[in-house]
Amino acid sequence: MKFLDEAKVYIRSGDGGAGAVSFRREKFVEFGGPDGGDGGRGGDVWVEAVNGLNTLIDFRYQQHFKAATGTHGMGRNRTGANGASVTLKVPVGTQIFEEDNETLIVDLVTEGQRFKLAAGGNGGFGNAHFKSATNQAPNWANPGLEGDEKTIWLRLKLIADAGLVGLPNAGKSTFLATCTRARPKIANYPFTTLHPNLGVATIDGSEFILADIPGLIEGAHDGIGLGDRFLGHVERTRVLLHLVSAQEEDVAKAYRTVKHELEAYGGGITDKPEIVALSQIDLLDEDELKKKTKALAKASGQTPFQISAVANVGMTGTLRALRDIIVEAKNSGSDD
């Protein structure tokens, strides 16, 4: 399945049905009077967050959603049926924006959350509605009101507890594949990961969701490489795991490069708790490992974990540290 995290969609709610002009015609009833019924309401357009989706790819193939028109009223005081509504089913974490792509309409963060995007038009009154003592045979009725139409943007920000960040080839996908059942593409060249991947990690009986996003390079906030367009998917996480590859000549510079891109992006990402890990340590000898660990500790201001996903070294401690921060954030009621 292809990954799509932004889509432009046209929606239109249904018009209301027209009221009817009708008079009772019955044998031996000389003054039947008006009996035109009201029109039905037009259908609404709803959006609903559902489980089991993690991409907006469906909206690449269908961009127009129109609710049904209400049925017109009929004689014998018959009211028209309401038009059928339509529902856009989106992944949990989808934000709906106005056509300017800046004005937020609704943020769907829980499964089953629904929101009415456009209300259907009211049905028109039939002529029976206008009968009075002074006007006992009105020969007019109201047309139904028109529905609303608008263009909206859907933007997906995946719901995950922890986010993996780092330069390309820092070992993020290998980390995800080792501790979850996710199977991201892993290869020895930059930008192997082209879209975010999710996996469920388990440690000591606790589960949490990990998000692996494409690697950042210097100038990503200006669109260099894959840019920073996928960083929105770690905005909702409670903690970041910053992986720095032991293969880097200058691990401090590699750390600062990614940190600068996170700061340039904004969105409160740099305010999140961060765990730093030196990855792929199975490629270093003891002296080189000490030297690079010391340099990374100085740059990050914390003692980095030493891990190798391939050799399964240091993984348990790192996952426990992530879990502890996630549990603490959940207990404190934080929904970042």
mmCIF file of C-alpha atoms in Angstrom:
data_model
loop_
_atom_site.group_PDB
_atom_site.id
_atom_site.type_symbol
_atom_site.label_atom_id
_atom_site.label_comp_id
_atom_site.label_asym_id
_atom_site.label_seq_id
_atom_site.Cartn_x
_atom_site.Cartn_y
_atom_site.Cartn_z
ATOM 1 C CA MET A 1 0.000 0.000 0.000
ATOM 2 C CA LYS A 2 1.315 3.438 -0.912
ATOM 3 C CA PHE A 3 1.697 6.074 1.768
ATOM 4 C CA LEU A 4 -0.086 9.415 1.373
ATOM 5 C CA ASP A 5 -0.310 11.915 4.221
ATOM 6 C CA GLU A 6 -1.981 14.880 2.503
ATOM 7 C CA ALA A 7 -4.985 15.103 0.193
ATOM 8 C CA LYS A 8 -7.268 17.793 -1.244
ATOM 9 C CA VAL A 9 -10.965 16.930 -1.344
ATOM 10 C CA TYR A 10 -14.148 18.604 -2.628
ATOM 11 C CA ILE A 11 -17.306 18.050 -0.581
ATOM 12 C CA ARG A 12 -20.933 19.067 -1.094
ATOM 13 C CA SER A 13 -23.904 18.436 1.144
ATOM 14 C CA GLY A 14 -27.295 17.683 -0.382
ATOM 15 C CA ASP A 15 -29.914 20.273 -1.342
ATOM 16 C CA GLY A 16 -33.226 20.186 0.483
ATOM 17 C CA GLY A 17 -36.229 18.813 -1.381
ATOM 18 C CA ALA A 18 -38.898 21.258 -2.602
ATOM 19 C CA GLY A 19 -42.296 21.499 -0.940
ATOM 20 C CA ALA A 20 -45.317 20.377 -2.963
ATOM 21 C CA VAL A 21 -48.298 22.388 -4.192
ATOM 22 C CA SER A 22 -51.285 20.058 -4.055
ATOM 23 C CA PHE A 23 -54.992 20.153 -3.257
ATOM 24 C CA ARG A 24 -57.132 17.363 -1.966
ATOM 25 C CA ARG A 25 -59.276 15.994 -4.769
ATOM 26 C CA GLU A 26 -61.854 13.531 -3.611
ATOM 27 C CA LYS A 27 -65.293 12.645 -4.851
ATOM 28 C CA PHE A 28 -68.042 14.281 -2.863
ATOM 29 C CA VAL A 29 -65.527 16.524 -1.010
ATOM 30 C CA GLU A 30 -66.186 19.982 -2.375
ATOM 31 C CA PHE A 31 -63.531 21.929 -0.438
ATOM 32 C CA GLY A 32 -60.565 19.603 -0.092
ATOM 33 C CA GLY A 33 -58.010 22.235 0.796
ATOM 34 C CA PRO A 34 -54.204 22.187 0.364
ATOM 35 C CA ASP A 35 -52.354 18.969 1.152
ATOM 36 C CA GLY A 36 -48.853 19.540 -0.268
ATOM 37 C CA GLY A 37 -46.158 17.957 1.918
ATOM 38 C CA ASP A 38 -42.726 19.344 2.910
ATOM 39 C CA GLY A 39 -39.502 18.405 1.165
ATOM 40 C CA GLY A 40 -36.888 16.215 2.881
ATOM 41 C CA ARG A 41 -33.542 17.480 4.235
ATOM 42 C CA GLY A 42 -30.438 17.123 2.131
ATOM 43 C CA GLY A 43 -27.758 14.706 3.277
ATOM 44 C CA ASP A 44 -24.846 15.818 5.454
ATOM 45 C CA VAL A 45 -21.115 15.286 4.889
ATOM 46 C CA TRP A 46 -19.322 13.733 7.876
ATOM 47 C CA VAL A 47 -15.749 12.738 8.609
ATOM 48 C CA GLU A 48 -14.945 9.857 10.962
ATOM 49 C CA ALA A 49 -11.676 8.540 12.377
ATOM 50 C CA VAL A 50 -11.507 4.752 12.032
ATOM 51 C CA ASN A 51 -9.044 2.097 13.106
ATOM 52 C CA GLY A 52 -7.040 0.068 10.592
ATOM 53 C CA LEU A 53 -5.993 2.955 8.332
ATOM 54 C CA ASN A 54 -2.606 4.685 8.354
ATOM 55 C CA THR A 55 -2.617 6.458 4.998
ATOM 56 C CA LEU A 56 -4.862 8.773 2.971
ATOM 57 C CA ILE A 57 -4.230 6.881 -0.261
ATOM 58 C CA ASP A 58 -7.980 6.299 -0.818
ATOM 59 C CA PHE A 59 -8.419 10.023 -1.421
ATOM 60 C CA ARG A 60 -6.030 9.932 -4.373
ATOM 61 C CA TYR A 61 -8.621 7.918 -6.293
ATOM 62 C CA GLN A 62 -11.739 9.727 -5.093
ATOM 63 C CA GLN A 63 -11.628 13.472 -4.451
ATOM 64 C CA HIS A 64 -15.324 14.381 -4.766
ATOM 65 C CA PHE A 65 -17.908 13.521 -2.123
ATOM 66 C CA LYS A 66 -21.536 14.610 -2.588
ATOM 67 C CA ALA A 67 -24.457 13.835 -0.297
ATOM 68 C CA ALA A 68 -27.881 13.072 -1.770
ATOM 69 C CA THR A 69 -30.632 15.650 -2.360
ATOM 70 C CA GLY A 70 -33.757 15.429 -0.219
ATOM 71 C CA THR A 71 -36.858 14.022 -1.900
ATOM 72 C CA HIS A 72 -39.533 16.560 -2.886
ATOM 73 C CA GLY A 73 -42.774 16.695 -0.929
ATOM 74 C CA MET A 74 -45.921 15.137 -2.398
ATOM 75 C CA GLY A 75 -49.677 15.451 -2.167
ATOM 76 C CA ARG A 76 -51.737 13.904 0.623
ATOM 77 C CA ASN A 77 -49.388 15.628 3.104
ATOM 78 C CA ARG A 78 -46.525 13.264 2.290
ATOM 79 C CA THR A 79 -43.136 14.561 3.427
ATOM 80 C CA GLY A 80 -40.160 13.766 1.225
ATOM 81 C CA ALA A 81 -37.415 11.431 2.490
ATOM 82 C CA ASN A 82 -34.163 12.910 3.768
ATOM 83 C CA GLY A 83 -31.152 12.602 1.482
ATOM 84 C CA ALA A 84 -28.469 10.042 2.337
ATOM 85 C CA SER A 85 -25.400 11.408 4.104
ATOM 86 C CA VAL A 86 -21.815 10.539 3.146
ATOM 87 C CA THR A 87 -18.946 9.838 5.549
ATOM 88 C CA LEU A 88 -15.244 10.267 4.820
ATOM 89 C CA LYS A 89 -13.370 7.545 6.711
ATOM 90 C CA VAL A 90 -9.876 8.712 7.683
ATOM 91 C CA PRO A 91 -7.043 7.383 9.886
ATOM 92 C CA VAL A 92 -6.841 8.414 13.524
ATOM 93 C CA GLY A 93 -4.597 11.489 13.692
ATOM 94 C CA THR A 94 -6.020 13.220 10.603
ATOM 95 C CA GLN A 95 -6.429 16.986 10.668
ATOM 96 C CA ILE A 96 -8.994 18.758 8.467
ATOM 97 C CA PHE A 97 -8.111 22.209 7.132
ATOM 98 C CA GLU A 98 -9.984 24.845 5.139
ATOM 99 C CA GLU A 99 -9.013 25.455 1.510
ATOM 100 C CA ASP A 100 -6.210 27.809 2.614
ATOM 101 C CA ASN A 101 -4.512 24.753 4.204
ATOM 102 C CA GLU A 102 -3.919 26.783 7.375
ATOM 103 C CA THR A 103 -7.275 27.162 9.164
ATOM 104 C CA LEU A 104 -7.873 24.044 11.246
ATOM 105 C CA ILE A 105 -11.453 22.727 11.213
ATOM 106 C CA VAL A 106 -11.049 19.619 13.363
ATOM 107 C CA ASP A 107 -8.315 17.323 14.674
ATOM 108 C CA LEU A 108 -9.425 13.674 14.853
ATOM 109 C CA VAL A 109 -7.295 12.077 17.545
ATOM 110 C CA THR A 110 -9.512 9.280 18.877
ATOM 111 C CA GLU A 111 -11.065 6.288 17.150
ATOM 112 C CA GLY A 112 -14.754 6.791 16.392
ATOM 113 C CA GLN A 113 -14.566 10.600 16.578
ATOM 114 C CA ARG A 114 -17.023 12.180 14.105
ATOM 115 C CA PHE A 115 -17.489 15.712 12.844
ATOM 116 C CA LYS A 116 -20.059 17.253 10.504
ATOM 117 C CA LEU A 117 -18.170 19.052 7.721
ATOM 118 C CA ALA A 118 -21.210 20.299 5.791
ATOM 119 C CA ALA A 119 -24.888 20.317 6.759
ATOM 120 C CA GLY A 120 -27.564 19.446 4.227
ATOM 121 C CA GLY A 121 -30.102 22.063 3.168
ATOM 122 C CA ASN A 122 -33.517 22.188 4.840
ATOM 123 C CA GLY A 123 -36.488 20.910 2.872
ATOM 124 C CA GLY A 124 -39.028 23.461 1.619
ATOM 125 C CA PHE A 125 -42.506 23.836 3.105
ATOM 126 C CA GLY A 126 -45.443 22.485 1.093
ATOM 127 C CA ASN A 127 -48.541 24.618 0.524
ATOM 128 C CA ALA A 128 -50.345 22.890 3.410
ATOM 129 C CA HIS A 129 -47.915 24.711 5.709
ATOM 130 C CA PHE A 130 -49.211 28.117 4.587
ATOM 131 C CA LYS A 131 -52.931 27.424 5.122
ATOM 132 C CA SER A 132 -54.603 29.963 7.402
ATOM 133 C CA ALA A 133 -58.049 31.337 8.181
ATOM 134 C CA THR A 134 -57.546 34.174 5.710
ATOM 135 C CA ASN A 135 -55.777 32.113 3.037
ATOM 136 C CA GLN A 136 -57.379 28.715 2.805
ATOM 137 C CA ALA A 137 -56.040 27.778 -0.625
ATOM 138 C CA PRO A 138 -52.368 28.890 -0.904
ATOM 139 C CA ASN A 139 -50.958 27.919 -4.288
ATOM 140 C CA TRP A 140 -47.268 28.199 -3.556
ATOM 141 C CA ALA A 141 -44.581 26.226 -1.740
ATOM 142 C CA ASN A 142 -40.943 26.778 -0.750
ATOM 143 C CA PRO A 143 -38.019 25.336 -2.691
ATOM 144 C CA GLY A 144 -35.450 23.447 -0.652
ATOM 145 C CA LEU A 145 -32.342 25.251 0.601
ATOM 146 C CA GLU A 146 -29.068 24.565 -1.184
ATOM 147 C CA GLY A 147 -26.393 22.477 0.510
ATOM 148 C CA ASP A 148 -22.905 23.696 1.403
ATOM 149 C CA GLU A 149 -19.895 23.074 -0.790
ATOM 150 C CA LYS A 150 -16.232 23.574 -0.029
ATOM 151 C CA THR A 151 -12.750 22.296 -0.723
ATOM 152 C CA ILE A 152 -10.835 20.942 2.265
ATOM 153 C CA TRP A 153 -7.365 19.556 2.972
ATOM 154 C CA LEU A 154 -6.761 16.334 4.878
ATOM 155 C CA ARG A 155 -3.409 16.091 6.632
ATOM 156 C CA LEU A 156 -2.335 12.969 8.501
ATOM 157 C CA LYS A 157 -0.100 13.051 11.564
ATOM 158 C CA LEU A 158 0.405 9.504 12.744
ATOM 159 C CA ILE A 159 -0.341 8.678 16.365
ATOM 160 C CA ALA A 160 2.784 7.144 17.933
ATOM 161 C CA ASP A 161 4.281 7.102 21.428
ATOM 162 C CA ALA A 162 7.934 7.394 20.374
ATOM 163 C CA GLY A 163 9.604 8.744 17.247
ATOM 164 C CA LEU A 164 12.939 7.746 15.708
ATOM 165 C CA VAL A 165 15.009 10.588 14.261
ATOM 166 C CA GLY A 166 18.503 10.780 12.828
ATOM 167 C CA LEU A 167 20.533 11.102 9.654
ATOM 168 C CA PRO A 168 19.979 8.650 6.779
ATOM 169 C CA ASN A 169 21.557 5.237 7.507
ATOM 170 C CA ALA A 170 21.613 5.858 11.263
ATOM 171 C CA GLY A 171 20.012 2.453 11.811
ATOM 172 C CA LYS A 172 16.444 3.612 12.483
ATOM 173 C CA SER A 173 14.770 1.011 10.263
ATOM 174 C CA THR A 174 16.959 -1.777 11.671
ATOM 175 C CA PHE A 175 16.037 -0.675 15.196
ATOM 176 C CA LEU A 176 12.327 -0.727 14.281
ATOM 177 C CA ALA A 177 12.583 -4.141 12.622
ATOM 178 C CA THR A 178 14.461 -5.635 15.589
ATOM 179 C CA CYS A 179 12.086 -4.568 18.352
ATOM 180 C CA THR A 180 8.749 -4.721 16.447
ATOM 181 C CA ARG A 181 7.076 -6.869 13.812
ATOM 182 C CA ALA A 182 7.311 -4.049 11.274
ATOM 183 C CA ARG A 183 9.341 -4.880 8.175
ATOM 184 C CA PRO A 184 10.692 -1.627 6.762
ATOM 185 C CA LYS A 185 13.101 -1.647 3.844
ATOM 186 C CA ILE A 186 16.707 -1.889 5.027
ATOM 187 C CA ALA A 187 19.691 -1.266 2.741
ATOM 188 C CA ASN A 188 23.107 0.364 2.827
ATOM 189 C CA TYR A 189 22.290 3.599 1.003
ATOM 190 C CA PRO A 190 20.738 6.934 2.045
ATOM 191 C CA PHE A 191 16.972 7.437 2.091
ATOM 192 C CA THR A 192 16.102 3.744 2.134
ATOM 193 C CA THR A 193 13.025 4.839 4.100
ATOM 194 C CA LEU A 194 10.806 6.954 1.846
ATOM 195 C CA HIS A 195 7.764 7.218 4.130
ATOM 196 C CA PRO A 196 7.032 6.750 7.847
ATOM 197 C CA ASN A 197 6.765 3.236 9.261
ATOM 198 C CA LEU A 198 4.958 2.199 12.436
ATOM 199 C CA GLY A 199 5.615 -0.730 14.738
ATOM 200 C CA VAL A 200 4.512 -1.929 18.169
ATOM 201 C CA ALA A 201 7.411 -2.512 20.566
ATOM 202 C CA THR A 202 7.025 -4.766 23.620
ATOM 203 C CA ILE A 203 9.207 -4.565 26.736
ATOM 204 C CA ASP A 204 8.476 -6.251 30.091
ATOM 205 C CA GLY A 205 4.876 -6.829 29.035
ATOM 206 C CA SER A 206 4.277 -3.163 28.108
ATOM 207 C CA GLU A 207 3.540 -2.061 24.560
ATOM 208 C CA PHE A 208 4.090 1.253 22.813
ATOM 209 C CA ILE A 209 4.033 2.459 19.206
ATOM 210 C CA LEU A 210 7.253 3.477 17.450
ATOM 211 C CA ALA A 211 7.361 5.713 14.359
ATOM 212 C CA ASP A 212 10.354 5.650 12.023
ATOM 213 C CA ILE A 213 10.522 8.624 9.648
ATOM 214 C CA PRO A 214 12.824 9.243 6.664
ATOM 215 C CA GLY A 215 16.273 10.550 7.595
ATOM 216 C CA LEU A 216 17.044 14.235 7.891
ATOM 217 C CA ILE A 217 20.056 15.874 6.283
ATOM 218 C CA GLU A 218 21.472 19.375 6.561
ATOM 219 C CA GLY A 219 19.093 21.829 4.907
ATOM 220 C CA ALA A 220 16.059 19.534 5.218
ATOM 221 C CA HIS A 221 13.943 22.483 6.403
ATOM 222 C CA ASP A 222 14.681 24.109 3.011
ATOM 223 C CA GLY A 223 13.530 20.993 1.145
ATOM 224 C CA ILE A 224 16.932 19.373 0.633
ATOM 225 C CA GLY A 225 16.797 15.591 0.430
ATOM 226 C CA LEU A 226 13.298 14.446 1.348
ATOM 227 C CA GLY A 227 12.912 17.676 3.318
ATOM 228 C CA ASP A 228 11.149 17.855 6.662
ATOM 229 C CA ARG A 229 7.622 17.113 5.405
ATOM 230 C CA PHE A 230 7.439 13.890 7.417
ATOM 231 C CA LEU A 231 8.372 15.524 10.721
ATOM 232 C CA GLY A 232 4.682 16.173 11.362
ATOM 233 C CA HIS A 233 4.398 12.462 12.161
ATOM 234 C CA VAL A 234 6.554 12.821 15.289
ATOM 235 C CA GLU A 235 4.765 15.968 16.521
ATOM 236 C CA ARG A 236 2.340 13.875 18.576
ATOM 237 C CA THR A 237 4.951 11.554 20.101
ATOM 238 C CA ARG A 238 5.821 11.720 23.784
ATOM 239 C CA VAL A 239 9.551 11.044 23.380
ATOM 240 C CA LEU A 240 12.171 11.074 20.619
ATOM 241 C CA LEU A 241 14.916 8.506 20.185
ATOM 242 C CA HIS A 242 17.797 10.235 18.397
ATOM 243 C CA LEU A 243 20.056 7.670 16.738
ATOM 244 C CA VAL A 244 23.597 8.638 15.714
ATOM 245 C CA SER A 245 25.527 6.085 13.682
ATOM 246 C CA ALA A 246 28.909 4.977 14.996
ATOM 247 C CA GLN A 247 30.056 5.031 11.357
ATOM 248 C CA GLU A 248 29.951 8.848 11.375
ATOM 249 C CA GLU A 249 33.408 10.463 11.410
ATOM 250 C CA ASP A 250 32.110 13.294 13.600
ATOM 251 C CA VAL A 251 29.243 12.047 15.759
ATOM 252 C CA ALA A 252 28.858 15.427 17.488
ATOM 253 C CA LYS A 253 28.345 17.154 14.136
ATOM 254 C CA ALA A 254 25.855 14.470 13.059
ATOM 255 C CA TYR A 255 23.873 15.030 16.271
ATOM 256 C CA ARG A 256 23.899 18.832 15.889
ATOM 257 C CA THR A 257 22.829 18.630 12.228
ATOM 258 C CA VAL A 258 19.624 16.770 13.061
ATOM 259 C CA LYS A 259 19.023 18.905 16.143
ATOM 260 C CA HIS A 260 19.254 22.061 14.023
ATOM 261 C CA GLU A 261 16.720 20.702 11.520
ATOM 262 C CA LEU A 262 14.298 19.860 14.338
ATOM 263 C CA GLU A 263 14.647 23.395 15.722
ATOM 264 C CA ALA A 264 14.134 24.926 12.259
ATOM 265 C CA TYR A 265 10.957 22.871 11.784
ATOM 266 C CA GLY A 266 9.398 23.998 15.081
ATOM 267 C CA GLY A 267 6.067 22.463 16.062
ATOM 268 C CA GLY A 268 7.251 21.913 19.635
ATOM 269 C CA ILE A 269 9.388 18.909 18.646
ATOM 270 C CA THR A 270 12.498 20.163 20.460
ATOM 271 C CA ASP A 271 10.478 20.511 23.685
ATOM 272 C CA LYS A 272 9.934 16.758 23.840
ATOM 273 C CA PRO A 273 12.089 14.466 26.014
ATOM 274 C CA GLU A 274 14.969 13.055 23.984
ATOM 275 C CA ILE A 275 16.955 9.859 24.396
ATOM 276 C CA VAL A 276 20.252 9.729 22.502
ATOM 277 C CA ALA A 277 21.813 6.463 21.347
ATOM 278 C CA LEU A 278 25.014 5.651 19.498
ATOM 279 C CA SER A 279 23.941 2.948 17.043
ATOM 280 C CA GLN A 280 25.807 0.318 15.015
ATOM 281 C CA ILE A 281 28.501 -0.009 17.717
ATOM 282 C CA ASP A 282 29.357 -3.519 16.506
ATOM 283 C CA LEU A 283 31.420 -1.791 13.796
ATOM 284 C CA LEU A 284 33.812 -0.100 16.289
ATOM 285 C CA ASP A 285 36.719 -1.296 18.422
ATOM 286 C CA GLU A 286 36.803 -0.492 22.146
ATOM 287 C CA ASP A 287 38.947 2.657 21.921
ATOM 288 C CA GLU A 288 36.962 4.162 19.064
ATOM 289 C CA LEU A 289 33.723 3.406 20.879
ATOM 290 C CA LYS A 290 34.845 5.252 24.019
ATOM 291 C CA LYS A 291 36.030 8.222 21.986
ATOM 292 C CA LYS A 292 32.801 8.595 20.001
ATOM 293 C CA THR A 293 30.586 7.994 23.032
ATOM 294 C CA LYS A 294 32.399 10.765 24.892
ATOM 295 C CA ALA A 295 32.060 13.173 21.935
ATOM 296 C CA LEU A 296 28.333 12.431 21.581
ATOM 297 C CA ALA A 297 27.771 12.835 25.333
ATOM 298 C CA LYS A 298 29.402 16.265 25.218
ATOM 299 C CA ALA A 299 27.292 17.384 22.243
ATOM 300 C CA SER A 300 23.977 16.083 23.595
ATOM 301 C CA GLY A 301 24.447 16.827 27.284
ATOM 302 C CA GLN A 302 23.513 13.274 28.297
ATOM 303 C CA THR A 303 25.114 9.862 28.410
ATOM 304 C CA PRO A 304 24.114 8.112 25.178
ATOM 305 C CA PHE A 305 23.004 4.511 25.055
ATOM 306 C CA GLN A 306 25.335 2.219 23.140
ATOM 307 C CA ILE A 307 23.291 -0.048 20.904
ATOM 308 C CA SER A 308 23.554 -2.482 18.039
ATOM 309 C CA ALA A 309 20.225 -3.625 16.649
ATOM 310 C CA VAL A 310 21.918 -6.304 14.540
ATOM 311 C CA ALA A 311 23.767 -7.806 17.515
ATOM 312 C CA ASN A 312 20.881 -7.004 19.902
ATOM 313 C CA VAL A 313 23.164 -5.054 22.231
ATOM 314 C CA GLY A 314 21.739 -2.309 24.456
ATOM 315 C CA MET A 315 18.238 -2.634 23.001
ATOM 316 C CA THR A 316 16.496 -3.648 26.234
ATOM 317 C CA GLY A 317 17.836 -0.681 28.204
ATOM 318 C CA THR A 318 16.894 1.755 25.452
ATOM 319 C CA LEU A 319 13.358 0.392 25.155
ATOM 320 C CA ARG A 320 12.908 0.531 28.936
ATOM 321 C CA ALA A 321 14.027 4.168 28.984
ATOM 322 C CA LEU A 322 11.508 4.981 26.232
ATOM 323 C CA ARG A 323 8.762 3.088 28.062
ATOM 324 C CA ASP A 324 9.434 4.897 31.354
ATOM 325 C CA ILE A 325 9.071 8.331 29.745
ATOM 326 C CA ILE A 326 5.918 7.268 27.858
ATOM 327 C CA VAL A 327 4.297 5.838 31.004
ATOM 328 C CA GLU A 328 5.173 8.962 32.990
ATOM 329 C CA ALA A 329 3.722 11.209 30.263
ATOM 330 C CA LYS A 330 0.501 9.167 30.103
ATOM 331 C CA ASN A 331 0.119 9.201 33.884
ATOM 332 C CA SER A 332 0.565 12.978 33.967
ATOM 333 C CA GLY A 333 -2.174 13.358 31.350
ATOM 334 C CA SER A 334 0.143 14.743 28.638
ATOM 335 C CA ASP A 335 -1.241 14.365 25.108
ATOM 336 C CA ASP A 336 1.695 15.763 23.199
#
